[in-house]
Every structure is written in C-alpha cells, then in structure tokens.
mmCIF file of C-alpha atoms in Angstrom:
data_model
loop_
_atom_site.group_PDB
_atom_site.id
_atom_site.type_symbol
_atom_site.label_atom_id
_atom_site.label_comp_id
_atom_site.label_asym_id
_atom_site.label_seq_id
_atom_site.Cartn_x
_atom_site.Cartn_y
_atom_site.Cartn_z
ATOM 1 C CA UNK O 779 93.559 92.050 68.943
ATOM 2 C CA UNK O 780 93.516 90.629 72.444
ATOM 3 C CA UNK O 781 90.581 88.368 73.207
ATOM 4 C CA UNK O 782 89.572 86.576 76.373
ATOM 5 C CA UNK O 783 87.080 83.722 76.524
ATOM 6 C CA UNK O 784 85.630 82.171 79.663
ATOM 7 C CA UNK O 785 84.711 78.502 79.740
ATOM 8 C CA UNK O 786 83.294 76.136 82.325
ATOM 9 C CA UNK O 787 80.067 74.640 83.633
ATOM 10 C CA UNK O 788 77.030 76.887 83.628
ATOM 11 C CA UNK O 789 75.437 74.977 86.477
ATOM 12 C CA UNK O 790 77.085 74.015 89.746
ATOM 13 C CA UNK O 791 75.501 72.274 92.715
ATOM 14 C CA UNK O 792 75.569 73.862 96.155
ATOM 15 C CA UNK O 793 78.627 72.970 98.265
ATOM 16 C CA UNK O 794 80.593 71.985 95.148
ATOM 17 C CA UNK O 795 83.521 73.798 93.563
ATOM 18 C CA UNK O 796 83.047 76.253 90.713
ATOM 19 C CA UNK O 797 85.842 76.022 88.138
ATOM 20 C CA UNK O 798 86.313 78.425 85.243
ATOM 21 C CA UNK O 799 89.075 78.869 82.694
ATOM 22 C CA UNK O 800 89.934 81.933 80.652
ATOM 23 C CA UNK O 801 91.697 81.393 77.345
ATOM 24 C CA UNK O 802 93.693 84.352 76.084
ATOM 25 C CA UNK O 803 94.409 84.956 72.404
ATOM 26 C CA UNK O 804 96.295 87.765 70.727
ATOM 27 C CA UNK O 805 98.704 88.099 73.646
ATOM 28 C CA UNK O 806 100.966 85.795 75.591
ATOM 29 C CA UNK O 807 100.271 85.590 79.310
ATOM 30 C CA UNK O 808 103.973 84.905 79.918
ATOM 31 C CA UNK O 809 105.103 88.042 78.087
ATOM 32 C CA UNK O 810 104.595 89.908 81.354
ATOM 33 C CA UNK O 811 103.419 93.450 81.923
ATOM 34 C CA UNK O 812 99.863 92.485 82.768
ATOM 35 C CA UNK O 813 97.922 90.836 85.541
ATOM 36 C CA UNK O 814 94.976 88.552 84.881
ATOM 37 C CA UNK O 815 91.785 88.825 86.840
ATOM 38 C CA UNK O 816 88.340 87.442 87.565
ATOM 39 C CA UNK O 817 85.351 89.687 88.210
ATOM 40 C CA UNK O 818 81.746 88.716 88.762
ATOM 41 C CA UNK O 819 78.413 90.455 88.546
ATOM 42 C CA UNK O 820 75.402 89.205 90.431
ATOM 43 C CA UNK O 821 72.160 89.461 88.422
ATOM 44 C CA UNK O 822 71.144 93.096 88.168
ATOM 45 C CA UNK O 823 73.855 94.104 90.592
ATOM 46 C CA UNK O 824 77.319 95.628 90.676
ATOM 47 C CA UNK O 825 80.787 94.221 90.096
ATOM 48 C CA UNK O 826 83.016 92.263 92.468
ATOM 49 C CA UNK O 827 86.696 91.543 91.813
ATOM 50 C CA UNK O 828 88.131 88.214 92.986
ATOM 51 C CA UNK O 829 91.698 89.348 92.642
ATOM 52 C CA UNK O 830 94.415 89.042 90.057
ATOM 53 C CA UNK O 831 97.368 86.870 89.177
ATOM 54 C CA UNK O 832 100.657 87.370 87.347
ATOM 55 C CA UNK O 833 102.123 84.789 84.973
ATOM 56 C CA UNK O 834 104.665 83.848 87.631
ATOM 57 C CA UNK O 835 101.846 82.816 89.945
ATOM 58 C CA UNK O 836 102.055 85.869 92.197
ATOM 59 C CA UNK O 837 98.488 86.636 93.150
ATOM 60 C CA UNK O 838 96.288 89.003 95.135
ATOM 61 C CA UNK O 839 92.956 87.730 96.449
ATOM 62 C CA UNK O 840 89.870 89.611 97.604
ATOM 63 C CA UNK O 841 89.948 89.132 101.401
ATOM 64 C CA UNK O 842 86.212 88.436 101.523
ATOM 65 C CA UNK O 843 86.602 85.488 99.142
ATOM 66 C CA UNK O 844 90.130 84.358 99.953
ATOM 67 C CA UNK O 845 89.173 81.354 102.060
ATOM 68 C CA UNK O 846 87.315 79.749 99.147
ATOM 69 C CA UNK O 847 89.398 81.003 96.247
ATOM 70 C CA UNK O 848 92.233 79.626 94.146
ATOM 71 C CA UNK O 849 93.573 81.278 91.012
ATOM 72 C CA UNK O 850 96.180 79.706 88.763
ATOM 73 C CA UNK O 851 97.969 80.255 85.476
ATOM 74 C CA UNK O 852 98.890 77.748 82.752
ATOM 75 C CA UNK O 853 101.338 79.529 80.475
ATOM 76 C CA UNK O 854 101.663 76.513 78.169
ATOM 77 C CA UNK O 855 97.996 76.825 77.281
ATOM 78 C CA UNK O 856 97.854 80.625 77.628
ATOM 79 C CA UNK O 857 95.087 80.230 80.162
ATOM 80 C CA UNK O 858 94.314 81.234 83.697
ATOM 81 C CA UNK O 859 91.746 79.718 85.997
ATOM 82 C CA UNK O 860 89.448 80.304 88.942
ATOM 83 C CA UNK O 861 88.298 77.799 91.528
ATOM 84 C CA UNK O 862 85.713 78.798 94.121
ATOM 85 C CA UNK O 863 84.848 76.171 96.699
ATOM 86 C CA UNK O 864 81.746 75.554 98.807
ATOM 87 C CA UNK O 865 79.474 77.532 96.529
ATOM 88 C CA UNK O 866 75.973 78.640 97.474
ATOM 89 C CA UNK O 867 73.148 80.326 95.588
ATOM 90 C CA UNK O 868 74.821 83.636 96.465
ATOM 91 C CA UNK O 869 77.603 82.711 94.035
ATOM 92 C CA UNK O 870 75.192 82.753 91.087
ATOM 93 C CA UNK O 871 76.533 85.471 88.808
ATOM 94 C CA UNK O 872 78.041 86.348 85.459
ATOM 95 C CA UNK O 873 81.762 85.689 85.692
ATOM 96 C CA UNK O 874 84.182 87.756 83.635
ATOM 97 C CA UNK O 875 87.878 87.304 83.083
ATOM 98 C CA UNK O 876 89.890 90.417 82.357
ATOM 99 C CA UNK O 877 93.401 91.708 81.706
ATOM 100 C CA UNK O 878 94.720 94.285 84.152
ATOM 101 C CA UNK O 879 97.267 96.871 83.129
ATOM 102 C CA UNK O 880 99.036 98.027 86.277
ATOM 103 C CA UNK O 881 101.315 101.025 86.762
ATOM 104 C CA UNK O 882 103.017 102.394 89.841
ATOM 105 C CA UNK O 883 99.944 104.191 91.140
ATOM 106 C CA UNK O 884 97.225 103.127 88.763
ATOM 107 C CA UNK O 885 95.670 100.129 87.100
ATOM 108 C CA UNK O 886 92.729 99.346 84.879
ATOM 109 C CA UNK O 887 91.075 96.404 83.203
ATOM 110 C CA UNK O 888 91.599 96.973 79.502
ATOM 111 C CA UNK O 889 90.281 93.765 77.970
ATOM 112 C CA UNK O 890 87.379 91.657 79.201
ATOM 113 C CA UNK O 891 85.844 88.364 78.231
ATOM 114 C CA UNK O 892 82.207 88.318 77.211
ATOM 115 C CA UNK O 893 81.213 86.790 80.541
ATOM 116 C CA UNK O 894 79.678 83.453 81.432
ATOM 117 C CA UNK O 895 76.640 82.897 83.619
ATOM 118 C CA UNK O 896 77.154 80.403 86.408
ATOM 119 C CA UNK O 897 74.091 79.275 88.304
ATOM 120 C CA UNK O 898 74.356 77.491 91.634
ATOM 121 C CA UNK O 899 71.394 75.208 92.065
ATOM 122 C CA UNK O 900 70.607 71.618 92.929
ATOM 123 C CA UNK S 505 77.647 97.821 101.278
ATOM 124 C CA UNK S 506 80.056 99.393 98.841
ATOM 125 C CA UNK S 507 82.696 101.763 100.154
ATOM 126 C CA UNK S 508 82.415 103.635 96.865
ATOM 127 C CA UNK S 509 79.010 105.313 96.796
ATOM 128 C CA UNK S 510 77.352 106.323 93.548
ATOM 129 C CA UNK S 511 73.865 107.666 92.886
ATOM 130 C CA UNK S 512 71.719 104.809 91.549
ATOM 131 C CA UNK S 513 70.496 106.839 88.614
ATOM 132 C CA UNK S 514 71.202 109.898 86.520
ATOM 133 C CA UNK S 515 69.648 111.347 83.408
ATOM 134 C CA UNK S 516 70.108 113.972 80.755
ATOM 135 C CA UNK S 517 68.942 115.059 77.352
ATOM 136 C CA UNK S 518 70.967 114.761 74.146
ATOM 137 C CA UNK S 519 73.712 117.363 73.973
ATOM 138 C CA UNK S 520 73.616 118.042 77.687
ATOM 139 C CA UNK S 521 76.529 117.653 80.108
ATOM 140 C CA UNK S 522 75.964 115.209 82.963
ATOM 141 C CA UNK S 523 78.121 114.272 85.905
ATOM 142 C CA UNK S 524 78.162 111.127 87.999
ATOM 143 C CA UNK S 525 79.707 111.229 91.442
ATOM 144 C CA UNK S 526 81.632 108.596 93.388
ATOM 145 C CA UNK S 527 82.125 109.173 97.094
ATOM 146 C CA UNK S 528 84.816 107.247 98.941
ATOM 147 C CA UNK S 529 83.728 106.316 102.434
ATOM 148 C CA UNK S 530 86.768 104.350 103.471
ATOM 149 C CA UNK S 531 90.051 105.928 104.514
ATOM 150 C CA UNK S 532 92.004 103.068 102.988
ATOM 151 C CA UNK S 533 90.851 104.011 99.517
ATOM 152 C CA UNK S 534 90.873 107.792 99.593
ATOM 153 C CA UNK S 535 94.531 108.088 98.627
ATOM 154 C CA UNK S 536 94.209 105.804 95.617
ATOM 155 C CA UNK S 537 93.262 106.673 92.069
ATOM 156 C CA UNK S 538 89.793 106.102 90.638
ATOM 157 C CA UNK S 539 88.760 104.436 87.400
ATOM 158 C CA UNK S 540 85.464 104.644 85.559
ATOM 159 C CA UNK S 541 83.840 101.899 83.496
ATOM 160 C CA UNK S 542 80.869 101.953 81.140
ATOM 161 C CA UNK S 543 78.696 98.873 80.803
ATOM 162 C CA UNK S 544 76.284 98.800 77.897
ATOM 163 C CA UNK S 545 73.290 96.433 78.233
ATOM 164 C CA UNK S 546 74.351 92.814 77.883
ATOM 165 C CA UNK S 547 78.023 93.697 77.454
ATOM 166 C CA UNK S 548 81.183 93.534 79.516
ATOM 167 C CA UNK S 549 82.353 96.768 81.120
ATOM 168 C CA UNK S 550 84.714 99.043 79.217
ATOM 169 C CA UNK S 551 87.209 101.412 80.796
ATOM 170 C CA UNK S 552 86.557 105.110 80.182
ATOM 171 C CA UNK S 553 88.883 106.774 82.687
ATOM 172 C CA UNK S 554 91.850 105.529 84.719
ATOM 173 C CA UNK S 555 94.059 107.227 87.277
ATOM 174 C CA UNK S 556 91.312 109.783 88.044
ATOM 175 C CA UNK S 557 91.447 111.659 84.749
ATOM 176 C CA UNK S 558 93.324 109.686 82.093
ATOM 177 C CA UNK S 559 91.569 108.420 78.987
ATOM 178 C CA UNK S 560 92.780 105.226 77.321
ATOM 179 C CA UNK S 561 93.324 105.425 73.606
ATOM 180 C CA UNK S 562 90.047 105.364 71.707
ATOM 181 C CA UNK S 563 87.851 106.856 74.414
ATOM 182 C CA UNK S 564 86.211 110.080 73.165
ATOM 183 C CA UNK S 565 87.205 113.295 74.910
ATOM 184 C CA UNK S 566 83.525 113.841 75.751
ATOM 185 C CA UNK S 567 84.335 111.690 78.773
ATOM 186 C CA UNK S 568 86.402 113.253 81.536
ATOM 187 C CA UNK S 569 87.201 112.430 85.124
ATOM 188 C CA UNK S 570 88.291 114.278 88.210
ATOM 189 C CA UNK S 571 89.021 113.557 91.854
ATOM 190 C CA UNK S 572 89.291 115.810 94.843
ATOM 191 C CA UNK S 573 89.943 114.335 98.247
ATOM 192 C CA UNK S 574 87.506 111.508 98.761
ATOM 193 C CA UNK S 575 85.185 112.442 95.928
ATOM 194 C CA UNK S 576 85.502 111.572 92.233
ATOM 195 C CA UNK S 577 83.354 112.505 89.260
ATOM 196 C CA UNK S 578 82.777 111.383 85.727
ATOM 197 C CA UNK S 579 81.545 114.026 83.311
ATOM 198 C CA UNK S 580 79.967 113.309 79.952
ATOM 199 C CA UNK S 581 79.552 116.251 77.639
ATOM 200 C CA UNK S 582 77.524 116.327 74.450
ATOM 201 C CA UNK S 583 75.369 113.488 75.741
ATOM 202 C CA UNK S 584 74.340 110.949 73.095
ATOM 203 C CA UNK S 585 71.703 108.236 73.108
ATOM 204 C CA UNK S 586 74.459 105.617 72.872
ATOM 205 C CA UNK S 587 75.758 106.795 76.262
ATOM 206 C CA UNK S 588 72.770 105.173 77.951
ATOM 207 C CA UNK S 589 74.461 102.573 80.129
ATOM 208 C CA UNK S 590 75.555 101.686 83.637
ATOM 209 C CA UNK S 591 78.643 103.489 84.933
ATOM 210 C CA UNK S 592 80.905 102.170 87.683
ATOM 211 C CA UNK S 593 83.719 103.797 89.580
ATOM 212 C CA UNK S 594 86.484 101.587 90.930
ATOM 213 C CA UNK S 595 89.571 101.931 93.083
ATOM 214 C CA UNK S 596 92.232 99.962 94.906
ATOM 215 C CA UNK S 597 92.138 99.709 98.673
ATOM 216 C CA UNK S 598 95.241 99.481 100.847
ATOM 217 C CA UNK S 599 95.339 95.702 100.529
ATOM 218 C CA UNK S 600 95.453 96.080 96.724
ATOM 219 C CA UNK S 601 91.929 94.737 96.453
ATOM 220 C CA UNK S 602 89.884 96.264 93.645
ATOM 221 C CA UNK S 603 86.540 97.643 94.806
ATOM 222 C CA UNK S 604 83.708 98.909 92.632
ATOM 223 C CA UNK S 605 80.956 101.376 93.300
ATOM 224 C CA UNK S 606 77.365 100.198 93.162
ATOM 225 C CA UNK S 607 76.868 101.656 89.694
ATOM 226 C CA UNK S 608 74.821 104.478 88.208
ATOM 227 C CA UNK S 609 72.226 103.869 85.527
ATOM 228 C CA UNK S 610 72.338 106.732 83.043
ATOM 229 C CA UNK S 611 69.185 107.404 81.055
ATOM 230 C CA UNK S 612 69.226 109.628 77.993
ATOM 231 C CA UNK S 613 65.804 111.251 77.837
#
C-alpha cells in the first residue's frame, strides 16, 4: 500500500522560507511512471496545486507561485520536497503531498498524504 | 477567482440522484479532461472520476462523470449519508498547471 507522509515545521515566520518533505513508502519514487506533487488548502477554502516533479528532476510549477517555489527529489531517501520563500500569512494552509498518475491526455492524484497545517505567524 | 466554477452547495435526500456542475471559463482549459475529487471532513481528497468519465478501481459505480464542451458534471445516484462531503472538479490548463474548482459542499438531508 502506497503511503505518503508530510513533515516539516508547523509554524513559520513571515518572510522566511517554508520547507516541507514528503516521505513515500510502498513505492519507489525512482521506479518512474508517476509524478509527485504538492497541493495546499487554505482554511475553509479550495485546493491549489504547486506543481509536480518527476524522479529525474523534471518539474512543472504553478505560474502564480513559480517565483517563490522550489521542488526537489531525493531518490536515495524516497522523498520529495517543497520550499516556498518569502512567506506571508496568506501562505497559511494545510499542505498535502500527492502522487500523480499521468497519461497522454489525463492525469489524477491517486494517493495523498494526510496533510500538515503550516501557519505563518510571528 | 477560479476558472472552474462550481455551485457552492448542493443537497439531496437518501436514495436520490444529485448532480454537481463544473463550468470552465477559460479557453485554455476547455479542451482538457476533468477530474472529480471527494473530500470528507478532516480528510485528504480522494479521486472519484478522471478523464471526464473514468472511475479508478474501487470507486462505486454510483459515481459518474460527463463533459460536454466547457461544462462537466458529476452525478451521484442512490445518495447515501456517507456521501456528505466537499466535491472538487479539476483540470489541466495549457501550461500543464492543475487548477481546481472552488468546491461544492454536498449535504444529505
């Protein structure tokens, strides 16, 4: 059974960098066939996708977040990570990591982490 | 403002058939397929429908999807109390960015 688990600080100060890691079990990131993604949900609001990354490092970023965003993969640890710089209170949200199954004309997120709340506050 | 527009709420009684719509307002999404996710309270979303009308293994056939032009729909037949959740449509845009609708809160009366 594939499982994803987010980890990282639950509290980040404004202007600092938010860093989260997703540890994958039950599947090898480097086996290919899947992309790995970060999605967030502001309190009581909808979902926003940061983008997704392949085990080779090929990545696609949400244009609205691209200037502050870095995603990376560590195949030796079977993890992938998110870094979001210059955070503000507007970045307070539940952050999910997810696995994306992508076909020629379709995709979907088939496994998700449980989510981790990150609060931006001084 | 989301380019995928959903009604904020929907409701139905047990056994009823309900539909949730998703209107695409951007031309750079209209040609792409739509997915639907269910989010139970306090849980991560779960995919119900991908590629407009395909159900992943394990999703009951009470859930069905359709898309025509720039409009997609999720239908739930034989409504059950456990279907009370938030439902989100999602699609790729031309820059391969994933966009979600604002979500529809389904209440089972």
